[in-house]
Coordinates of C-alpha atoms and ligand atoms in Angstrom, one line a residue:
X33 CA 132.1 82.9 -64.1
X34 CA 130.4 85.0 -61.7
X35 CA 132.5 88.4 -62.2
X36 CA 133.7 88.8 -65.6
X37 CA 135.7 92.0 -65.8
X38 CA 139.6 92.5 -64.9
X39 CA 139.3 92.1 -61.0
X40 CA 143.2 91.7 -60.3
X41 CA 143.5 95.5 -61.6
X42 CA 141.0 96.9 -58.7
X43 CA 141.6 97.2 -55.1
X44 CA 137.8 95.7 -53.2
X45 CA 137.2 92.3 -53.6
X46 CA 139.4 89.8 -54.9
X47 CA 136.7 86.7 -55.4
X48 CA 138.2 83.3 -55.2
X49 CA 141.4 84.4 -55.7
X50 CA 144.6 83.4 -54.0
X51 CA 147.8 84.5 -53.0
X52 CA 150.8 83.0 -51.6
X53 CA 153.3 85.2 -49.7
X54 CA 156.3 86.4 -50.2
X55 CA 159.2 83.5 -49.6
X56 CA 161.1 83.5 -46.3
X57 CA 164.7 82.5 -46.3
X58 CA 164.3 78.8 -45.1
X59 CA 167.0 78.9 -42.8
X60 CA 166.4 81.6 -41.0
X61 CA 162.8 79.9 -39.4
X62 CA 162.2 77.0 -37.8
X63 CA 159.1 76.5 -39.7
X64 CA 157.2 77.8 -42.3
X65 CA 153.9 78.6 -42.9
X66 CA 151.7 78.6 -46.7
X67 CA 148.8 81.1 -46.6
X68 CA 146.1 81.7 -49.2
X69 CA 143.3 84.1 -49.2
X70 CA 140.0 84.5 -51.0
X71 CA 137.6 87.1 -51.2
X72 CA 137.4 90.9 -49.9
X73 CA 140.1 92.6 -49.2
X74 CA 139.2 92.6 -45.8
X75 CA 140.7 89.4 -46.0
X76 CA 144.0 89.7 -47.2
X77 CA 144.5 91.9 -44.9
X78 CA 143.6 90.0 -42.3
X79 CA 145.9 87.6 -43.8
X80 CA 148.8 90.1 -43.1
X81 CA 147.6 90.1 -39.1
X82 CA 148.1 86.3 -38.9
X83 CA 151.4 86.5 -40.5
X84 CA 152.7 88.5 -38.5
X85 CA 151.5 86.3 -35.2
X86 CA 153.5 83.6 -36.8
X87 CA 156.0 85.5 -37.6
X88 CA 156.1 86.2 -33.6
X89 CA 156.1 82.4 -33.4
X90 CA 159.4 81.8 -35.0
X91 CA 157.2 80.5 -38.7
X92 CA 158.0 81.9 -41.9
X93 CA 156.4 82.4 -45.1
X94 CA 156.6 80.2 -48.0
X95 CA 155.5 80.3 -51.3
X96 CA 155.7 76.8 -52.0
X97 CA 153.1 74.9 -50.1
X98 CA 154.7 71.6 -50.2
X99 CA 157.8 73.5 -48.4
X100 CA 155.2 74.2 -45.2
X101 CA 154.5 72.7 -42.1
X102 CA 151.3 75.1 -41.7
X103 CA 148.8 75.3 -44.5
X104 CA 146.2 77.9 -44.0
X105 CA 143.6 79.1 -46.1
X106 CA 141.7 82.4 -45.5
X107 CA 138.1 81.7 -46.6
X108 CA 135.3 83.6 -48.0
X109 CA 131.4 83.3 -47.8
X110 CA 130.0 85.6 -49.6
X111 CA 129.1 83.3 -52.6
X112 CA 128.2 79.5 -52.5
X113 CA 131.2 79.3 -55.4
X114 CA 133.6 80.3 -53.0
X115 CA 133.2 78.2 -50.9
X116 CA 133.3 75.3 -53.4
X117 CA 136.5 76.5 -54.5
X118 CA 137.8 76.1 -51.0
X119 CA 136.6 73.0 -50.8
X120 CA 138.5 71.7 -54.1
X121 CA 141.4 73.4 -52.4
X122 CA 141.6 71.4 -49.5
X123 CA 141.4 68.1 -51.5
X124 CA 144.6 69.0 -53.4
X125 CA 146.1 69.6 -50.2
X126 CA 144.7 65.5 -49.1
X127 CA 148.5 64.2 -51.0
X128 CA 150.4 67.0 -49.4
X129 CA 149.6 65.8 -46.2
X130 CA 149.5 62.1 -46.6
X131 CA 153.3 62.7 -47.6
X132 CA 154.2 64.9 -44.8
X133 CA 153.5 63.1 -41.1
X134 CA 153.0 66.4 -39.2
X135 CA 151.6 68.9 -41.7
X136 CA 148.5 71.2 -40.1
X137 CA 146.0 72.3 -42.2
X138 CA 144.2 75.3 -41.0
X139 CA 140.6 77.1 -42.5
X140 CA 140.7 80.9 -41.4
X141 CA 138.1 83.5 -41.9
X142 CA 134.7 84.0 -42.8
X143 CA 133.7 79.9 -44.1
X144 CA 135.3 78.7 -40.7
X145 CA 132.8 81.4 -39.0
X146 CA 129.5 79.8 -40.7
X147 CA 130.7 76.1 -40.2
X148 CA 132.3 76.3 -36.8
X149 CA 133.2 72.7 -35.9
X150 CA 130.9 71.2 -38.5
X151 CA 133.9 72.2 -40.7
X152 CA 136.3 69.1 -39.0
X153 CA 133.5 66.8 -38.9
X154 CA 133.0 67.3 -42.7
X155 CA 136.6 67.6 -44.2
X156 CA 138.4 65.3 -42.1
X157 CA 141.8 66.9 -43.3
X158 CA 140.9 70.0 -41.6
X159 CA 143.2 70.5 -38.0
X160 CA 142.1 73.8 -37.1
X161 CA 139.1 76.1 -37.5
X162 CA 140.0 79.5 -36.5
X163 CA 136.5 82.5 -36.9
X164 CA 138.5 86.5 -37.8
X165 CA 138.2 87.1 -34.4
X166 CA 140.5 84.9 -32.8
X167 CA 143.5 85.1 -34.5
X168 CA 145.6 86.3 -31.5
X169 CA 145.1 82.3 -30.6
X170 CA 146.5 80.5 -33.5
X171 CA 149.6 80.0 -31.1
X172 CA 147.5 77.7 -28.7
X173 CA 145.6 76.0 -31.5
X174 CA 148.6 75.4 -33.4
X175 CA 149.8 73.5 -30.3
X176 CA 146.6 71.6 -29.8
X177 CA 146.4 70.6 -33.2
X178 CA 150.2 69.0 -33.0
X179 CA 149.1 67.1 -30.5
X180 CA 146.2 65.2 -32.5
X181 CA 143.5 67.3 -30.8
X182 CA 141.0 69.0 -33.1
X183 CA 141.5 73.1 -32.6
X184 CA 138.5 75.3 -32.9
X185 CA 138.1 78.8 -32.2
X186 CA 135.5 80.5 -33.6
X187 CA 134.5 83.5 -31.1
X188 CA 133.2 86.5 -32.3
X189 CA 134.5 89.5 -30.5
X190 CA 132.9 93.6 -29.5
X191 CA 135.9 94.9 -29.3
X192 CA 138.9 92.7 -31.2
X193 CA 140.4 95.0 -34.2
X194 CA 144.2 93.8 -33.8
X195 CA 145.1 97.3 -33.1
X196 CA 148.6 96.7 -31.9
X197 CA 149.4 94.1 -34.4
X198 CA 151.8 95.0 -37.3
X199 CA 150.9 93.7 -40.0
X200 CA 153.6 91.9 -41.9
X201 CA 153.2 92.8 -45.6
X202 CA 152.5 89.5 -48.1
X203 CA 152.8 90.2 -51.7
X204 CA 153.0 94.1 -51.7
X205 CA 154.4 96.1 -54.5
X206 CA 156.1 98.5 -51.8
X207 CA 154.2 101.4 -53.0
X208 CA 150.1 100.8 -51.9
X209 CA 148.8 98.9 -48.6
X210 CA 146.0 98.7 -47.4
X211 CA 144.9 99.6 -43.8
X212 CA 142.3 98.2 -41.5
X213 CA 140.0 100.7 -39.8
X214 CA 137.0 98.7 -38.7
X215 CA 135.7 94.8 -38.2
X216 CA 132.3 93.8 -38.6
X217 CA 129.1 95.1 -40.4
X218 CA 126.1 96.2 -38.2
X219 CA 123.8 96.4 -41.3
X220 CA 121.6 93.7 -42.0
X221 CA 121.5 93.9 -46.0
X222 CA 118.7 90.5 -46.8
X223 CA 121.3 88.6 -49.2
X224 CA 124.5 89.1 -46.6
X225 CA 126.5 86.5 -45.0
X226 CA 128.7 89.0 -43.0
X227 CA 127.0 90.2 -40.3
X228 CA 127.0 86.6 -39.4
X229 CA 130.5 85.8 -40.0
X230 CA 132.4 89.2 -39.3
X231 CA 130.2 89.9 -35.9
X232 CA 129.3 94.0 -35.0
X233 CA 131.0 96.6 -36.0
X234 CA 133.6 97.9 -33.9
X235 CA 136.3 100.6 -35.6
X236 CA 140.3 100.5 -34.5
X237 CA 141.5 103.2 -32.3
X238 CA 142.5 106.2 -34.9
X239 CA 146.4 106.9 -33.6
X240 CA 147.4 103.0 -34.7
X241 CA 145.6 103.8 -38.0
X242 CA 147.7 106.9 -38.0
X243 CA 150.8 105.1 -37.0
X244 CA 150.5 102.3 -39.1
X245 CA 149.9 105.0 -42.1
X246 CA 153.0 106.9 -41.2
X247 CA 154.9 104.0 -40.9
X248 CA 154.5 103.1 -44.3
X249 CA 155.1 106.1 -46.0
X250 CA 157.7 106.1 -43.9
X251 CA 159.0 102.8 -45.2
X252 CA 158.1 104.4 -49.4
X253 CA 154.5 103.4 -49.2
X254 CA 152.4 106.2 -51.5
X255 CA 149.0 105.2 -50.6
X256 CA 147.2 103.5 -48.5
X257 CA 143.5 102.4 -48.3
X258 CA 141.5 102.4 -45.5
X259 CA 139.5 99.0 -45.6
X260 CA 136.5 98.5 -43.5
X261 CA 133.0 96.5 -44.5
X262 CA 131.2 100.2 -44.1
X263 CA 133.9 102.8 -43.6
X264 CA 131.2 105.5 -43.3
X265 CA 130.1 104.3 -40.2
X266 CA 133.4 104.6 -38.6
X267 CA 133.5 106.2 -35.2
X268 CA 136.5 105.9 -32.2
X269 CA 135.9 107.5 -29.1
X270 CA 140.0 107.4 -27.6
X271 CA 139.8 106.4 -24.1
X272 CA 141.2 109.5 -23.0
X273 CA 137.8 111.1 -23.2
X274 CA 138.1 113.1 -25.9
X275 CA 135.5 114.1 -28.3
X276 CA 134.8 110.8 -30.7
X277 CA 136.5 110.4 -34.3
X278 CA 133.9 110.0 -36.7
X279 CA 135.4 108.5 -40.6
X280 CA 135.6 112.2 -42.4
X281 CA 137.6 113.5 -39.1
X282 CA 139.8 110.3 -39.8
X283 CA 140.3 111.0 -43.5
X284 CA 141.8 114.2 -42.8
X285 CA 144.1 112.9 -40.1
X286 CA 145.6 110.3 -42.3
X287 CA 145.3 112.5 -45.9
X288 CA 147.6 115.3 -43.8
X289 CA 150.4 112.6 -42.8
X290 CA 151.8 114.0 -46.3
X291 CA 150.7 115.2 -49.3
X292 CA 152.6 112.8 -51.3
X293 CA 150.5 109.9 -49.4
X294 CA 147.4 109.4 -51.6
X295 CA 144.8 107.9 -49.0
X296 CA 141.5 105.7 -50.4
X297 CA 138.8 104.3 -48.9
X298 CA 136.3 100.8 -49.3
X299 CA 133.5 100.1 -49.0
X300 CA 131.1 103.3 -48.3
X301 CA 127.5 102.3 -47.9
X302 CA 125.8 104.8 -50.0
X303 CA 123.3 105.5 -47.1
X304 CA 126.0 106.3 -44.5
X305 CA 128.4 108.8 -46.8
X306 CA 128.3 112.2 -45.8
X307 CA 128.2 115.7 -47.3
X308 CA 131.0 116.1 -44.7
X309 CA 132.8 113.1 -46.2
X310 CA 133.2 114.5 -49.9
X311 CA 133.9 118.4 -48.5
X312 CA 136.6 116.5 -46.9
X313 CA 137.5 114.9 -50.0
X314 CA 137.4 118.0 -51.6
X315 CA 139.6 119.8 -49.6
X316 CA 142.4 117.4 -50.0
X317 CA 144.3 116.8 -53.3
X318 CA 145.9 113.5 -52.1
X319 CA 141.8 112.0 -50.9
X320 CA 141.2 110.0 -54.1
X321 CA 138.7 110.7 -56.5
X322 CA 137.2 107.7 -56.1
X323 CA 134.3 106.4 -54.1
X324 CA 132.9 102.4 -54.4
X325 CA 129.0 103.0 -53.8
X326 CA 127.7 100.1 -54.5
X327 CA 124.1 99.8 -55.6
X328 CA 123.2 96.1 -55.7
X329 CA 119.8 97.2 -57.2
X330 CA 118.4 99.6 -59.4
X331 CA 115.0 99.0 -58.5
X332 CA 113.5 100.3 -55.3
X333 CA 111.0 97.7 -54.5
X334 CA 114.0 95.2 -54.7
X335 CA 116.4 97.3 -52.3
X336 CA 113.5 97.1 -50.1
X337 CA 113.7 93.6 -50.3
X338 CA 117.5 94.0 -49.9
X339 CA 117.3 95.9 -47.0
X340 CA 119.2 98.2 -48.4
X341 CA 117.0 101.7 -47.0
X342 CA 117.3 103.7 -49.6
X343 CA 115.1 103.8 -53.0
X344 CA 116.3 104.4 -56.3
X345 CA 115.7 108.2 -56.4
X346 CA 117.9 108.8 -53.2
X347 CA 120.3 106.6 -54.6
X348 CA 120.6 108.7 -58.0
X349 CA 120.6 112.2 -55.7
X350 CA 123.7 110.8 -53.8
X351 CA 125.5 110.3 -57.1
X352 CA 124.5 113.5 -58.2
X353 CA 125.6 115.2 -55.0
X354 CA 128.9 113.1 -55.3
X355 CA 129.5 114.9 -58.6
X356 CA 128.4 118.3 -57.7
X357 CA 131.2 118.5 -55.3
X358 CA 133.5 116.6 -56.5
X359 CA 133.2 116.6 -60.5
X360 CA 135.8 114.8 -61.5
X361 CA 135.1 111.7 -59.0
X362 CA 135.2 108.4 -60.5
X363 CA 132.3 105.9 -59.3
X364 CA 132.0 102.1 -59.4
X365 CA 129.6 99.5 -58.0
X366 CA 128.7 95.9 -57.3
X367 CA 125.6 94.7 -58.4
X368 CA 123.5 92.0 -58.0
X369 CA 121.5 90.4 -60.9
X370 CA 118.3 88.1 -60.1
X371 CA 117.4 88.4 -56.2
X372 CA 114.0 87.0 -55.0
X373 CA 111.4 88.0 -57.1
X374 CA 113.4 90.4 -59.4
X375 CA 111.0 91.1 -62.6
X376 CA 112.2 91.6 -66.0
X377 CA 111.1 95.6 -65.4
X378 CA 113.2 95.8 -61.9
X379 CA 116.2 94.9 -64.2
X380 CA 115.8 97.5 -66.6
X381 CA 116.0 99.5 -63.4
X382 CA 119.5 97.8 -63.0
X383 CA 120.5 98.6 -66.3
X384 CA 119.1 102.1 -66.0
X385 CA 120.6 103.3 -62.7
X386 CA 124.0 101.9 -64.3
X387 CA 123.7 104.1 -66.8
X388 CA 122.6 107.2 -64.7
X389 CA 125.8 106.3 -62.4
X390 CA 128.1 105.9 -65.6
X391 CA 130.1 103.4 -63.6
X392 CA 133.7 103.2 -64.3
X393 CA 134.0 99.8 -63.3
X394 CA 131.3 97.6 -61.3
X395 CA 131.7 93.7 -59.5
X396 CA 128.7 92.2 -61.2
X397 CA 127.2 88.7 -59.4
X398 CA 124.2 86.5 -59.8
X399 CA 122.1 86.2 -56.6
X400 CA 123.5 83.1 -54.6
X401 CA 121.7 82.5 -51.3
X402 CA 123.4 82.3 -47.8
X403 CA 122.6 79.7 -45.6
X404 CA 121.2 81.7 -42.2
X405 CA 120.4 85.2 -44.6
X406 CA 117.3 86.8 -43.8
X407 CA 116.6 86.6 -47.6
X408 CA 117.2 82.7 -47.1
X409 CA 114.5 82.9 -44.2
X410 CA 112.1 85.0 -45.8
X411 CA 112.0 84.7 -49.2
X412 CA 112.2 82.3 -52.1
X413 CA 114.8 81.8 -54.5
X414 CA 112.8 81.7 -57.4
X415 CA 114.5 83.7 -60.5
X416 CA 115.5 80.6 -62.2
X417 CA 119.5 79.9 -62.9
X418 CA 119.2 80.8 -66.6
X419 CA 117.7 83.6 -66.2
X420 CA 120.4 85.2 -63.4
X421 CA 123.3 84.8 -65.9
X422 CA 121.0 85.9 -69.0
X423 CA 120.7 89.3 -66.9
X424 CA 124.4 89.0 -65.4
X425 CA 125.4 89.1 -69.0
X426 CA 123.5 91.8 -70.1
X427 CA 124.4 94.1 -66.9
X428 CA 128.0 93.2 -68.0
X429 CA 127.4 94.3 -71.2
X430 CA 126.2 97.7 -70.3
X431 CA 128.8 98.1 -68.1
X432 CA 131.2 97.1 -71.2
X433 CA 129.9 99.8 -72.8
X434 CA 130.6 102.6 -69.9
X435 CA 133.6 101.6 -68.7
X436 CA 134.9 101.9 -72.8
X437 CA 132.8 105.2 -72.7
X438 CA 134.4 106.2 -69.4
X439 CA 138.1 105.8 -71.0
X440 CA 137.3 107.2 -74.3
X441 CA 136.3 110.5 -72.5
X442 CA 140.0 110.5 -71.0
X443 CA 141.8 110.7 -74.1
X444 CA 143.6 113.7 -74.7
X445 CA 143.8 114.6 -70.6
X446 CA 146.9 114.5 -68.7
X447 CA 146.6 113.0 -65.2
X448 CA 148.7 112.5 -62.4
X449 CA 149.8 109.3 -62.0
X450 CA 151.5 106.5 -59.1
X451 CA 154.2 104.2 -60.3
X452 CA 153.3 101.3 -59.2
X453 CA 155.5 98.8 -60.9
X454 CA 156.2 96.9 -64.5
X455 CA 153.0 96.6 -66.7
X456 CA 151.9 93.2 -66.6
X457 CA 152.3 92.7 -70.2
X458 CA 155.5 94.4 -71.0
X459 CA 158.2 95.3 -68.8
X460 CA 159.2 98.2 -71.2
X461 CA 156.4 99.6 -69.7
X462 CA 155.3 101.3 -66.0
X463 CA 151.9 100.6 -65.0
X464 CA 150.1 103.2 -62.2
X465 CA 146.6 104.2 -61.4
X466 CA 145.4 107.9 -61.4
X467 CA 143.3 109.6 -58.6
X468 CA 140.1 107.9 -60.1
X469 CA 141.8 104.5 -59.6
X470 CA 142.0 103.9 -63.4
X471 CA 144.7 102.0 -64.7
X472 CA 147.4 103.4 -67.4
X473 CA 150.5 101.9 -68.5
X474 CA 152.8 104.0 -70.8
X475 CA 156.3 103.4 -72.0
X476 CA 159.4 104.0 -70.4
X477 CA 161.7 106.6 -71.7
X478 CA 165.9 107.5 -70.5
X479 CA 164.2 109.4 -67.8
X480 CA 165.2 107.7 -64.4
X481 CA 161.4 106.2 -62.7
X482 CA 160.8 104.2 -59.9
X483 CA 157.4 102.4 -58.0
X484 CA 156.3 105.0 -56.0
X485 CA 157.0 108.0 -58.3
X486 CA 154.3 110.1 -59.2
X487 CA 154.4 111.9 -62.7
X488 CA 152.5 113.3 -65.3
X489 CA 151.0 110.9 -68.5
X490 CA 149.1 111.9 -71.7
X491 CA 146.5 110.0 -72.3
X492 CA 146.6 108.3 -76.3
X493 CA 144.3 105.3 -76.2
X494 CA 142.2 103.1 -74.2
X495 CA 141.0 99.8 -74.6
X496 CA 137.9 98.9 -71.9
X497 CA 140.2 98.6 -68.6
X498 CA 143.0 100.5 -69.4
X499 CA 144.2 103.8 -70.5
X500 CA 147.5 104.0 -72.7
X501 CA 149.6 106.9 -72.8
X502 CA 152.4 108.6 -72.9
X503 CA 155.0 110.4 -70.3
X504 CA 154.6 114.1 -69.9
X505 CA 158.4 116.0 -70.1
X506 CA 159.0 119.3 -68.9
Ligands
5AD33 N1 124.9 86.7 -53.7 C1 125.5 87.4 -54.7 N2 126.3 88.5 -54.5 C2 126.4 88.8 -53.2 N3 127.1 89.8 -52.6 C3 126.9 89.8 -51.3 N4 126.2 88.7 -50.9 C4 125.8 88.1 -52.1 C5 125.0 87.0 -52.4 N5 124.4 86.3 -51.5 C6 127.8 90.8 -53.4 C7 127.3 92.2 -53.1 C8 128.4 92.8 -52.2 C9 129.6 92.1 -52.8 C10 130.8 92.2 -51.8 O1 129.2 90.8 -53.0 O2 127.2 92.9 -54.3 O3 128.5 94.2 -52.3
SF4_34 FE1 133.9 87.1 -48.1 FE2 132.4 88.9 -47.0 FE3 133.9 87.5 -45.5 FE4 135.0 89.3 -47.0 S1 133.6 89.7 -45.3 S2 135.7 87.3 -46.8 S3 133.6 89.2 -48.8 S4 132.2 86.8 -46.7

């Protein structure tokens, strides 16, 4: 296990797991499609874009893979274990289409970016190969592959953000969504596959974020967040020569749609967030208070090594700053246990800054080189296997230890909370996340609730990932 805490409760990255969509009425399309995704959330959202070009295509979506005549799996790169899990993927899907004369099997995203072509001269059950920036020509490939011919588009793109597509959503609750604002990643962090396989940043023109985000609250939606590999960095000049949009400007835009539209943000780079960002933040109720800042390192000769540009002390004055102006913010991280060269003393700087953050929550990974990485082509993997997951587990422990501290402080407190739906474990129960993105579930009472409601709960208990509590009457 490479992350060990309750992912599927948390909005960023998904690792390695998959969803299918919603079910189409079978009639109603000619054919169907089967789509499942794997890592950020980048991803599935990406997902949604290519459904909805199908969808344009007469396909629908199926939950049931051996009902498709389109398989498609959305891959990730970030982690050699990803891909492997693709890879085991694709070999259950060998019966499938020895069964079905006909059946296309299609790798999306960011493992069909690294392999290109190599990807159909290794797994021969493989019809297309389609890189996240050419999605707009699944169409042609789709033809070219029914015809026997082997369809590869892997093209990265300046300008390509799918602006005008709507997405069509897979597997929502009705009451969150998620928004894309930007493709690509200009920053050239050492361990990082991206840059490679998501191309240069380029950010989507702000009015179809706005309209997409009024659309859905429109439609019920209650909060969206706004996804992008480094939302900070976020900048739209509109072509009618107005002054540039930089992200803060955005935030504001889409936080005053409504103030019953809660508005969230992933991932901010912690070198690129701005004091303008958080007075933003702090000006609007319905911003979150939540911000994912991830550290990778607590040691500043490693984020050197990272590239990373920023040391430990400016890391610890950004959180400070975070929570000078915005005390009640909730932080979380991803770290990154064992890179090249990583001494037993630059872990305790791990643990350390950890502590210092008092991460609610944190995605915790053992180093796992990228083919193609400038940490690949520079420097040696040489913390040995064992020792990775020895300090994996003990950065999981600490953060164990916080997240339960993090909770415990939060008893007694009455927060504000977004019906999302039925808690996972009891249907007698609504589940919904406060402005800090925790989790509560609390019973239901006579009083009429629905997803998308937004009341008042009593915090009772807590166990490490969730707060219990209790509805707060009038
Ligand atoms: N090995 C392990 N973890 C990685 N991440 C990115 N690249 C690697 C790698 N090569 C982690 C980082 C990043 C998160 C999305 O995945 O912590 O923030
Ligand atoms: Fe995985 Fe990164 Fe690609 Fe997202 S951008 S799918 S995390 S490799």
């Amino acid at each position: 296990m490479q992350t060990l805490t309750t992912e599927k409760q948390h909005h960023e990255s998904r690792q390695g797991e998959a969803y299918a969509p919603f079910s189409a009425d079978p009639n109603q399309y000619d054919r169907l499609f089967y789509i499942e995704s794997y890592g950020c959330q980048m991803n599935f959202a990406d997902s949604e874009v290519v459904a909805s070009i199908l969808q344009d295509q007469g396909y629908g979506a199926t939950r049931l893979p051996d009902q498709a005549d389109l398989i498609l799996l959305n891959t990730c790169s970030i982690r050699e274990k990803a891909e492997q899990t693709v890879r085991k993927r694709l070999t259950e899907f060998k019966q499938l289409k020895r069964e079905k004369k006909g059946l296309l099997i299609g790798v999306l995203g960011c493992m069909a970016e690294r392999l290109k072509s190599k990807f159909l001269e290794e797994e021969r059950l493989v019809d297309l190969v389609v890189g996240p920036d050419a999605y707009r020509t699944l169409p042609q490939l789709i033809d070219e592959a029914g015809t026997g011919q082997k369809a590869v588009n892997v093209l990265l793109s300046r300008d390509e953000t799918y602006a005008d597509i709507a997405p069509v959503r897979l597997s929502s609750n009705g009451v969150s969504a998620f928004v894309s604002i930007m493709r690509g990643c200009n920053n050239m962090c050492s361990f990082c596959v991206v840059p490679f396989t998501r191309g240069r940043e380029r950010s989507r023109d702000n009015s179809s974020i706005l309209g997409e985000c009024s659309d859905l609250f429109e439609k019920g939606y209650r909060e969206v967040t706004l996804l992008g590999q480094n939302v900070d960095s976020y900048h739209y000049t509109p072509a009618s020569g107005s002054n540039s949009i930089n992200f803060a400007q955005l935030l504001e835009q889409v936080a005053r749609i409504s103030p019953q539209l809660r508005v969230r943000f992933s991932t901010s780079h912690p070198k690129d967030i701005t004091d303008e960002v958080l007075h933003t933040m702090a000006r609007f109720s319905n911003i979150c208070r939540y911000i994912h800042l991830p550290v990778q390192s607590g040691s500043t000769r490693v984020l050197q090594l990272m590239n990373r540009t920023y040391t430990r002390e400016w890391y610890k004055a950004k959180v400070d700053r975070i929570l000078e102006l915005l005390p009640d913010c909730g932080i979380s991280s991803d770290i990154i246990a064992g890179f090249c060269t990583e001494t037993e003393e630059d872990h305790q700087d791990t643990l350390d800054i950890m502590r210092y953050s008092r991460y609610d929550f944190s995605y915790m990974f053992f180093y796992s080189e990228r083919p193609g990485t400038l940490a690949q082509r520079r420097y040696a993997d040489d913390i040995p296997e064992t020792v990775k997951k020895e300090r994996l587990q003990q950065i999981v422990a600490v953060q164990n230890e916080l997240s339960l501290l993090s909770n415990q402080q939060d008893i007694g407190k009455v927060f504000e909370v977004l019906i999302e739906g039925n808690s996972k474990r009891d249907d007698q129960a609504w589940m919904g996340r406060n402005t800090q993105n925790k989790v509560l579930v609390f019973p239901k009472t006579e009083k009429i609730l629905k997803p998308g409601d937004y009341v008042q709960v009593k915090v009772d208990a807590c166990t490490q990932a969730t707060l219990l509590g209790s509805l707060v009457t009038e």
